[in-house]
Tab-separated table of C-alpha atoms in Angstrom:
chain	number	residue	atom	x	y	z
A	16	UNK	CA	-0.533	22.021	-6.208
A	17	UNK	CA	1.259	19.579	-4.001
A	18	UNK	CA	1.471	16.084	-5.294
A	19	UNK	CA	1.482	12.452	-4.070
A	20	UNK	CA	3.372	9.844	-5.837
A	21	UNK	CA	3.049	6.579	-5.090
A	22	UNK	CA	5.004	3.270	-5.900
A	23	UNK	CA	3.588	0.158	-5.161
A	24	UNK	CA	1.852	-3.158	-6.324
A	25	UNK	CA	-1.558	-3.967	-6.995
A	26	UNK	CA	-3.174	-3.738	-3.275
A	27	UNK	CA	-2.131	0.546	-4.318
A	28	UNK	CA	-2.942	0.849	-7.530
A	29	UNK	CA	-5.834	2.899	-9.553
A	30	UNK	CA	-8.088	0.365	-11.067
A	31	UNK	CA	-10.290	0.723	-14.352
A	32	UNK	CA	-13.651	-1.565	-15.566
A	33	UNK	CA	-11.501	-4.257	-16.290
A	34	UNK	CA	-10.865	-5.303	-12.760
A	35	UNK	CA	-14.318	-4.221	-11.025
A	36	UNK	CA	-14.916	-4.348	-8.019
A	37	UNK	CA	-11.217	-4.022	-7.349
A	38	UNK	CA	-9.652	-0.939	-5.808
A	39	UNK	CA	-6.364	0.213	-4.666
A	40	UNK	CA	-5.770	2.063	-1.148
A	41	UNK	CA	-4.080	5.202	-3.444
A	42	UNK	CA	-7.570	5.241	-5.848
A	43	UNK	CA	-9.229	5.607	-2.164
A	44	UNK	CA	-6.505	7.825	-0.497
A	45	UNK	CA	-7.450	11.235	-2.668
A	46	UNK	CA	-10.505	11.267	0.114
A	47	UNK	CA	-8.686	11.857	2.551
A	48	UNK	CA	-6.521	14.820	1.667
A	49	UNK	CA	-6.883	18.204	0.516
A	50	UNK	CA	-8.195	19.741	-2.012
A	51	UNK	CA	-4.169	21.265	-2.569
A	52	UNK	CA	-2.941	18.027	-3.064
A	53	UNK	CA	-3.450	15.754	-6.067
A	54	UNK	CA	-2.484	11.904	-6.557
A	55	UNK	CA	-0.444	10.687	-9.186
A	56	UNK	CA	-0.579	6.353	-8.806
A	57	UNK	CA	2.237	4.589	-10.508
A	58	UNK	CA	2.012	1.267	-8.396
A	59	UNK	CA	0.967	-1.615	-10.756
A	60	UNK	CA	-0.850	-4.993	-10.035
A	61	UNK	CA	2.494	-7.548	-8.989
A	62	UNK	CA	5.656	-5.200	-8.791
A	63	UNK	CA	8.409	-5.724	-6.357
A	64	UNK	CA	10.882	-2.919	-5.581
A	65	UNK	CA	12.941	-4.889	-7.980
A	66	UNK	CA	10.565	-5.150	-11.236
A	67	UNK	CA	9.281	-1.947	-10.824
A	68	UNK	CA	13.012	-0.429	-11.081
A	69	UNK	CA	14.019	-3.034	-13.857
A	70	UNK	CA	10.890	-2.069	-15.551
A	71	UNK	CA	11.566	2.219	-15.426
A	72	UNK	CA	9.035	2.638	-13.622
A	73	UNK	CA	10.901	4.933	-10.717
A	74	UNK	CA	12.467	6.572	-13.895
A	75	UNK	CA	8.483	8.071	-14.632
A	76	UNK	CA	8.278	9.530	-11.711
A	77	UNK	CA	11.816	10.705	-11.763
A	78	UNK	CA	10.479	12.900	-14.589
A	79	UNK	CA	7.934	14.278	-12.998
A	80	UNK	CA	8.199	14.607	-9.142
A	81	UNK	CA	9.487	18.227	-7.965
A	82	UNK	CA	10.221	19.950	-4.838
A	83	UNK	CA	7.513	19.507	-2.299
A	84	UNK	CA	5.817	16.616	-3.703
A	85	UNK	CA	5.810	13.121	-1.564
A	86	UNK	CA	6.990	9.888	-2.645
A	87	UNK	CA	4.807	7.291	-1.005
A	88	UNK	CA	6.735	3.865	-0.890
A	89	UNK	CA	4.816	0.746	-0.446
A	90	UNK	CA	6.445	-3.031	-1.359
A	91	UNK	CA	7.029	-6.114	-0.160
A	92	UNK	CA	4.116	-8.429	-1.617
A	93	UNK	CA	6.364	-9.269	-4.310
A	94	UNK	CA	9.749	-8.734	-2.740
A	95	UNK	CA	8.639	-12.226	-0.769
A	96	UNK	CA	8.418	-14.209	-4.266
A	97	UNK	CA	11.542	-16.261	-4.069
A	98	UNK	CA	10.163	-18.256	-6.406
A	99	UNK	CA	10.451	-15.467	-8.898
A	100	UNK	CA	13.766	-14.302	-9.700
A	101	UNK	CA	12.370	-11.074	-11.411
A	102	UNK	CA	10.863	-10.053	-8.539
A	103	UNK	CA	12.681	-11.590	-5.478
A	104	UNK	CA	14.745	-9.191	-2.783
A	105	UNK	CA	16.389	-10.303	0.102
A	106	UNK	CA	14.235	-8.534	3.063
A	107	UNK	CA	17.601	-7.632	4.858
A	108	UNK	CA	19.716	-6.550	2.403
A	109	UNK	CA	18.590	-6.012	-1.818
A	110	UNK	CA	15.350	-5.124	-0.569
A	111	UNK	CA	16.416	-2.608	1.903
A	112	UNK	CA	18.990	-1.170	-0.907
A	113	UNK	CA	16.183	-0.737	-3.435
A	114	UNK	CA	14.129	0.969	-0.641
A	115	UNK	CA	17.695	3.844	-1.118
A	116	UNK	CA	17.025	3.958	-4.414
A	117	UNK	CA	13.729	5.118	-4.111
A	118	UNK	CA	14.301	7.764	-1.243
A	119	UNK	CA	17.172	9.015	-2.607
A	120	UNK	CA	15.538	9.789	-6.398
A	121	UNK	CA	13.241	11.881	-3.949
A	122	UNK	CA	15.788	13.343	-2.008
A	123	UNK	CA	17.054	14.430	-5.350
A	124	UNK	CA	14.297	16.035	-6.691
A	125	UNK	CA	13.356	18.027	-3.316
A	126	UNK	CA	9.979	15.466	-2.665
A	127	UNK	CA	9.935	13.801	0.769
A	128	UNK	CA	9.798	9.865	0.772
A	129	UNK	CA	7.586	8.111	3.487
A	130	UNK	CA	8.124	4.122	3.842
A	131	UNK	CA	4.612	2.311	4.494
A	132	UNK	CA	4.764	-1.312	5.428
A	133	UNK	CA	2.246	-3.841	3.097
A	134	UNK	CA	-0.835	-4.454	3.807
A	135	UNK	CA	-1.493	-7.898	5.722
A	136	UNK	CA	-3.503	-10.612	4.056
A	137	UNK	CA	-6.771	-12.414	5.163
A	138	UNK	CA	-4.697	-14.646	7.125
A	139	UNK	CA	-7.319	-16.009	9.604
A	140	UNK	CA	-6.823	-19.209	11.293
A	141	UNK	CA	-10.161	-18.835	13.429
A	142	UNK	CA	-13.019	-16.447	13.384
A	143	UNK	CA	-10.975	-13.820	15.387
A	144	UNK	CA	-7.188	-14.488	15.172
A	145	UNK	CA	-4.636	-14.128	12.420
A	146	UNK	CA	-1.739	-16.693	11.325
A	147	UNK	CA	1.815	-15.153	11.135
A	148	UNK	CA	1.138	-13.989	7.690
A	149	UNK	CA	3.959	-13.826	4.776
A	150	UNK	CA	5.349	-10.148	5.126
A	151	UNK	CA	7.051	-9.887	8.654
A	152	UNK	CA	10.543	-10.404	7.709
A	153	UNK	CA	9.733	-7.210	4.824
A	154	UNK	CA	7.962	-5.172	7.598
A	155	UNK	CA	11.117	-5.792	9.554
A	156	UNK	CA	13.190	-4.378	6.595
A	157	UNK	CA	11.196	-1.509	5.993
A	158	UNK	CA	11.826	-0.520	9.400
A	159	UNK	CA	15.496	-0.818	9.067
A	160	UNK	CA	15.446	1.133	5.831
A	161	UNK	CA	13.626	3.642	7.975
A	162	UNK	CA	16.551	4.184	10.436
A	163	UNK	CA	19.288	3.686	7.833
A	164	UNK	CA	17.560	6.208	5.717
A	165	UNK	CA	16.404	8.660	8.606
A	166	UNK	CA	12.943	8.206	6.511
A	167	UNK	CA	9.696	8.641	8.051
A	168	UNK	CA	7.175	5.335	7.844
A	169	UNK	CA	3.860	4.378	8.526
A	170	UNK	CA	3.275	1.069	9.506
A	171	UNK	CA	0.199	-0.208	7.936
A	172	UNK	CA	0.621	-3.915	8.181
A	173	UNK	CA	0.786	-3.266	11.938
A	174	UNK	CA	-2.956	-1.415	11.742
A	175	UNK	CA	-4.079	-3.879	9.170
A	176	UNK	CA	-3.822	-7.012	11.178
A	177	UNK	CA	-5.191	-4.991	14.089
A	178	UNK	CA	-8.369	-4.120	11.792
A	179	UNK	CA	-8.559	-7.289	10.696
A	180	UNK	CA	-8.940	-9.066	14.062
A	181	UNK	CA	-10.807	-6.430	15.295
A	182	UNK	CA	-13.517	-7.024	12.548
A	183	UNK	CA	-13.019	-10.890	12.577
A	184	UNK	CA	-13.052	-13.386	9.464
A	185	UNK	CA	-16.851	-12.983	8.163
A	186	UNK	CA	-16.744	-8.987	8.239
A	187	UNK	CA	-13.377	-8.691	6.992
A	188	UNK	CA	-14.590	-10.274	3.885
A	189	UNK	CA	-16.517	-7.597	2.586
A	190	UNK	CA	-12.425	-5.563	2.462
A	191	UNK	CA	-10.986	-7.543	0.436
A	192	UNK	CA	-12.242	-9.333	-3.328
A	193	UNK	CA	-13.447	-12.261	-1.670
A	194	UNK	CA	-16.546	-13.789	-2.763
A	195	UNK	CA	-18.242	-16.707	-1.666
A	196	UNK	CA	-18.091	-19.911	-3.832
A	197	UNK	CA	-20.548	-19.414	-6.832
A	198	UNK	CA	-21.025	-15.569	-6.204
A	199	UNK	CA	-18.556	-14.223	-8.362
A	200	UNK	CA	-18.705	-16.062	-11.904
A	201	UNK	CA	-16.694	-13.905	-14.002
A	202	UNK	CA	-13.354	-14.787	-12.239
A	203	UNK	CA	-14.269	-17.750	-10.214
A	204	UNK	CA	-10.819	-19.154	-9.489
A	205	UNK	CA	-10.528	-15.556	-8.041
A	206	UNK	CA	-13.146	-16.015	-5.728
A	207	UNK	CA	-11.624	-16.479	-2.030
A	208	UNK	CA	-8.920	-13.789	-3.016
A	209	UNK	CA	-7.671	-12.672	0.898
A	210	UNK	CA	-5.445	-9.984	-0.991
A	211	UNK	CA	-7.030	-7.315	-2.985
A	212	UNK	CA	-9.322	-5.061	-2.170
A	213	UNK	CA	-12.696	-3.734	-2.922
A	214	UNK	CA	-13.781	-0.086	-2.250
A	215	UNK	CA	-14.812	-0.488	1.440
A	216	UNK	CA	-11.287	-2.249	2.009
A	217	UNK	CA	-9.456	0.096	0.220
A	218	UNK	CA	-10.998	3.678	1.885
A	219	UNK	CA	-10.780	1.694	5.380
A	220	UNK	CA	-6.645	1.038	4.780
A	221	UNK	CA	-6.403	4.633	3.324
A	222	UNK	CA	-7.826	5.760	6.195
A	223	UNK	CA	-5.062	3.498	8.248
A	224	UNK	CA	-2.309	5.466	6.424
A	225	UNK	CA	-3.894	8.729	6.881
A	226	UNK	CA	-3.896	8.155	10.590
A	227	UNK	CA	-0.426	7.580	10.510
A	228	UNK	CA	0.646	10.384	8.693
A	229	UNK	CA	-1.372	12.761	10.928
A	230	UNK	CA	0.592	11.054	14.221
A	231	UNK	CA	3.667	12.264	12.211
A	232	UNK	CA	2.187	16.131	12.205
A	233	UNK	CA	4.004	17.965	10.516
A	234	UNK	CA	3.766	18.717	6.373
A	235	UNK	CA	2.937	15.190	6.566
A	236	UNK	CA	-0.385	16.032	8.530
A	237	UNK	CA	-1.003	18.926	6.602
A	238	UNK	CA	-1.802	17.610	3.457
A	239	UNK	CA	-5.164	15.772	5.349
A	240	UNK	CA	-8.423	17.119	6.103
A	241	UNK	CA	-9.341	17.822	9.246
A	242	UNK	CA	-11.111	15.168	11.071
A	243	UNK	CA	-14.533	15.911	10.221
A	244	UNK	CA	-13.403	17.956	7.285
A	245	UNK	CA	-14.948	15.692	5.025
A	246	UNK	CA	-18.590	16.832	5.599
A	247	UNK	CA	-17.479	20.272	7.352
A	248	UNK	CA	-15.322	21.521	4.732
């Protein structure tokens, strides 16, 4: 069985109880792909490329990735944090070395790396239009790392923001773990979170990435179901 790694932060990651109704896009992404093919999630709620190398975490999968797995890629969140010295890159230059680190530890092992830019936010300004948002300048990296490193990408912030709009500021809610004021007691500083993601969100954004992998083609489109396969398979 083929198998999917993925490093990332907390809009990836496989949730538990604990954070209900939160959900990760790689929880949602086994969906989409073959029955061959299996999903094993290291991203974690609020790593950079940064923490989660300080922290061993590329070292885990180092142990266990093998030739002909993937190594799904997905930062910049936390890279932005320049607040944070634990987690801070430079988009242009630490952030795009970590990004080597990663591919390369694939590389090494025989698994093929694909880059896939972060998610954008719930950055609405009006009912149908998006602010700037806080990850361009990482997006912008990612692609660089992508032509330095001759490493395929999908660009999900790109088809996130054109969701988003698409759906405008009232639908989009229902994506992400936003609840209005008073509706969500248990965590109610948490309530207008324009970040993480609830199941709809996440199996709509896993769907984003699986679209880009199947314009890639390629072993990168075979490990998806058909369109349609879903119900016909």
């Amino acid at each position: 069985m083929n198998r999917i790694f993925w490093a990332g932060d907390s809009t990836v990651q496989t949730n538990d109880y604990t954070t209900y109704p939160q959900n990760g896009i790689g929880q949602a992404f086994t969906i989409y792909i073959r029955k061959e093919y299996s999903v094993c999630n290291y991203a974690r709620n609020g790593r950079s490329t940064k923490s989660f190398l300080d922290e061993g975490r590329l070292e885990a999968i180092k142990e266990q990735i093998g030739e002909g797995d993937f190594l799904f890629i997905q930062f910049g969140h936390n890279d932005e944090k320049i607040q944070d010295p634990t987690r801070y890159t430079e988009p242009h230059s630490s952030f795009i070395d970590n990004l080597g680190i990663f591919i390369q530890t694939a590389r090494d092992k025989g698994a093929y790396p694909v880059l896939i830019t972060p998610l954008e936010r719930r950055c609405f300004v009006d009912e149908k239009h998006l602010g700037p948002g806080e990850h361009l300048e990482y997006v912008e990296g990612m692609k660089e790392a992508s032509v330095k490193f001759q490493v395929p990408m999908v660009d999900l912030y790109t088809m996130s923001r054109r969701e988003l709009e698409k759906v405008g500021e009232e639908r989009s809610r229902g994506w992400y773990m936003f609840f209005p004021e008073g509706n969500y007691p248990e965590h109610p500083a948490e309530s207008r979170d324009n970040t993480h993601l609830r199941y709809d969100g996440a199996v709509h954004f896993a769907g984003l990435i699986a679209e880009g992998l199947r314009e890639l083609g390629g072993i990168y489109a075979g490990m998806l179901l058909d369109e349609g396969g879903l119900y016909g398979e």
